[in-house]
Short mmCIF file of C-alpha atoms in Angstrom, two decimals:
data_model
loop_
_atom_site.label_atom_id
_atom_site.label_comp_id
_atom_site.label_asym_id
_atom_site.label_seq_id
_atom_site.Cartn_x
_atom_site.Cartn_y
_atom_site.Cartn_z
CA MET A 1 -49.09 -47.49 -35.95
CA VAL A 2 -45.86 -46.24 -37.43
CA ARG A 3 -42.68 -46.79 -35.43
CA PRO A 4 -39.73 -44.37 -35.78
CA SER A 5 -36.63 -45.88 -37.28
CA ARG A 6 -33.48 -46.36 -35.22
CA LEU A 7 -31.75 -43.54 -37.08
CA THR A 8 -34.49 -41.08 -36.07
CA GLU A 9 -34.27 -42.23 -32.44
CA ARG A 10 -30.51 -41.74 -32.35
CA ARG A 11 -30.71 -38.20 -33.76
CA SER A 12 -33.24 -37.09 -31.16
CA ASN A 13 -31.10 -38.57 -28.36
CA ARG A 14 -28.03 -36.69 -29.56
CA GLY A 15 -29.81 -33.38 -29.15
CA GLN A 16 -30.88 -34.27 -25.62
CA ALA A 17 -27.37 -35.33 -24.71
CA MET A 18 -25.87 -32.07 -25.96
CA VAL A 19 -28.34 -30.01 -23.92
CA LEU A 20 -27.72 -32.17 -20.86
CA ALA A 21 -23.92 -31.89 -21.32
CA ALA A 22 -24.15 -28.08 -21.60
CA VAL A 23 -26.26 -27.85 -18.44
CA MET A 24 -23.89 -30.17 -16.57
CA ARG A 25 -20.87 -28.07 -17.59
CA VAL A 26 -22.49 -25.00 -16.04
CA VAL A 27 -23.32 -26.96 -12.89
CA LEU A 28 -19.78 -28.33 -12.62
CA LEU A 29 -18.28 -24.87 -13.22
CA GLY A 30 -20.54 -23.43 -10.54
CA THR A 31 -19.49 -26.15 -8.11
CA ALA A 32 -15.80 -25.53 -8.87
CA ALA A 33 -16.34 -21.79 -8.42
CA LEU A 34 -18.02 -22.37 -5.09
CA ALA A 35 -15.34 -24.76 -3.81
CA VAL A 36 -12.22 -22.98 -5.03
CA ASP A 37 -13.29 -19.35 -4.74
CA LEU A 38 -15.05 -19.75 -1.41
CA GLY A 39 -12.06 -21.65 -0.04
CA TYR A 40 -9.75 -18.88 -1.23
CA LEU A 41 -11.95 -16.24 0.41
CA TYR A 42 -11.84 -18.16 3.72
CA VAL A 43 -8.04 -18.42 3.54
CA THR A 44 -7.84 -14.68 2.81
CA ARG A 45 -10.13 -13.93 5.75
CA ASN A 46 -7.82 -15.94 8.03
CA GLU A 47 -4.75 -14.13 6.65
CA LEU A 48 -6.44 -10.79 7.34
CA GLN A 49 -7.31 -11.90 10.88
CA ASN A 50 -3.69 -12.95 11.50
CA ILE A 51 -2.44 -9.58 10.28
CA ALA A 52 -4.97 -7.73 12.46
CA ASP A 53 -3.95 -9.80 15.49
CA GLY A 54 -0.25 -9.18 14.84
CA ALA A 55 -0.78 -5.47 14.30
CA ALA A 56 -2.84 -5.18 17.50
CA LEU A 57 -0.14 -7.02 19.44
CA ALA A 58 2.55 -4.74 18.02
CA GLY A 59 0.51 -1.66 18.94
CA THR A 60 -0.11 -3.02 22.44
CA ARG A 61 3.60 -3.79 22.81
CA ALA A 62 4.38 -0.17 21.89
CA LEU A 63 1.82 0.95 24.49
CA GLY A 64 3.47 -1.34 27.06
CA ASN A 65 6.86 0.19 26.30
CA ILE A 66 5.40 3.64 26.95
CA TYR A 67 3.97 2.50 30.30
CA GLN A 68 7.26 0.83 31.19
CA GLY A 69 9.00 4.20 31.18
CA LEU A 70 6.50 5.71 33.66
CA SER A 71 6.34 5.47 37.43
CA TYR A 72 3.30 3.82 39.00
CA PRO A 73 1.58 7.15 39.90
CA GLU A 74 2.23 8.41 36.34
CA GLN A 75 0.69 5.22 34.93
CA GLN A 76 -2.48 5.71 36.98
CA GLY A 77 -3.10 9.16 35.52
CA TYR A 78 -1.69 8.53 32.05
CA SER A 79 -3.48 9.91 29.02
CA CYS A 80 -2.27 8.97 25.55
CA ASP A 81 -1.15 12.10 23.68
CA GLN A 82 -0.36 12.66 19.99
CA THR A 83 3.14 11.17 20.32
CA CYS A 84 1.74 8.07 22.04
CA GLU A 85 -0.93 7.65 19.34
CA SER A 86 1.53 8.03 16.47
CA THR A 87 3.97 5.53 18.06
CA ILE A 88 1.24 2.92 18.51
CA ARG A 89 -0.27 3.46 15.07
CA ALA A 90 3.16 3.27 13.39
CA ALA A 91 3.89 -0.05 15.11
CA ALA A 92 0.55 -1.48 14.00
CA GLN A 93 0.93 -0.21 10.43
CA ASP A 94 4.44 -1.65 10.21
CA VAL A 95 3.10 -5.16 10.82
CA GLY A 96 0.50 -4.64 8.11
CA THR A 97 3.05 -3.59 5.51
CA HIS A 98 5.21 -6.66 6.22
CA ASN A 99 2.39 -9.16 5.64
CA ARG A 100 0.27 -10.28 2.70
CA ALA A 101 -3.32 -11.39 2.27
CA ALA A 102 -4.48 -12.99 -0.98
CA GLY A 103 -1.07 -12.26 -2.47
CA LEU A 104 -1.14 -8.51 -1.82
CA ASP A 105 0.93 -6.46 0.64
CA MET A 106 -1.45 -5.00 3.20
CA THR A 107 -1.93 -1.38 4.14
CA VAL A 108 -3.58 -0.72 7.49
CA ARG A 109 -5.43 2.61 7.47
CA LEU A 110 -4.99 4.95 10.44
CA GLU A 111 -8.78 5.00 10.81
CA ASP A 112 -8.72 1.22 11.34
CA ILE A 113 -6.45 1.42 14.40
CA ALA A 114 -8.18 2.22 17.69
CA ILE A 115 -6.55 2.77 21.08
CA GLY A 116 -8.67 2.18 24.13
CA ARG A 117 -9.63 -0.04 27.02
CA TRP A 118 -10.53 -3.73 27.17
CA ASP A 119 -12.76 -4.82 30.05
CA GLY A 120 -12.48 -8.54 29.36
CA GLU A 121 -15.54 -8.66 27.12
CA SER A 122 -15.58 -5.57 24.95
CA PHE A 123 -13.30 -2.85 23.59
CA SER A 124 -14.06 0.85 23.98
CA PRO A 125 -11.96 3.59 22.39
CA ASN A 126 -10.47 5.74 25.15
CA LEU A 127 -7.17 7.60 25.40
CA VAL A 128 -7.28 7.86 29.22
CA GLN A 129 -5.31 4.96 30.71
CA PRO A 130 -5.50 2.88 27.53
CA ASP A 131 -4.62 -0.79 27.81
CA ALA A 132 -5.55 -2.22 24.39
CA VAL A 133 -5.28 -1.66 20.65
CA GLU A 134 -7.86 -2.78 18.09
CA VAL A 135 -6.93 -3.16 14.42
CA ILE A 136 -9.12 -3.87 11.40
CA THR A 137 -7.53 -5.20 8.23
CA ARG A 138 -9.50 -5.24 5.01
CA ARG A 139 -9.57 -6.26 1.39
CA ASP A 140 -12.49 -4.26 0.02
CA VAL A 141 -13.22 -1.07 -1.91
CA ILE A 142 -12.13 0.99 1.13
CA ALA A 143 -8.60 -0.42 1.41
CA ASN A 144 -6.35 -2.86 -0.48
CA GLY A 145 -8.97 -3.69 -3.13
CA PRO A 146 -11.41 -6.61 -3.25
CA VAL A 147 -10.22 -10.20 -3.58
CA ALA A 148 -10.43 -11.43 -7.18
CA THR A 149 -12.16 -14.72 -7.93
CA PHE A 150 -10.89 -17.53 -10.16
CA PHE A 151 -13.85 -19.51 -11.49
CA ALA A 152 -16.76 -17.31 -10.43
CA ARG A 153 -15.74 -14.59 -12.89
CA VAL A 154 -16.88 -16.91 -15.68
CA LEU A 155 -20.30 -16.76 -14.06
CA GLY A 156 -20.14 -12.96 -13.74
CA LYS A 157 -18.77 -12.60 -10.17
CA GLU A 158 -15.45 -10.75 -10.58
CA GLU A 159 -14.62 -10.32 -6.90
CA GLY A 160 -15.42 -11.81 -3.53
CA SER A 161 -17.15 -9.91 -0.79
#
């Protein structure tokens, strides 16, 4: 039986090591992409939630100011008109423009601001005796653009979803 020489053994091991190193680089890059990019997307989601909460509070404060100027019987029959809607929406949008998510100034779309009633469990859009404001903030193709990734773009994922 013929045994391979040590030189032949070493050459074949080098090839295996290079393949293994290349595979491990891809695995490590994928792990880094998952950790960094996913973490960044979670931070961005929290920033968007904070902006939505602040905008909803600002809109509700504007609604409260409107109610404050009314007598009790007027409050009971109050229906939010165009002036009321524009005041509330402007207050909510103002908060959005003064905050950032993923390094970008936010724009809150008028369609993403709803005025309505809160029953303690759910929100329903309603302009008759409104007592709540709901705001959606987004970083997607609809508004403000998607969040760019750092490492995942090397693997073909340009933006987070």
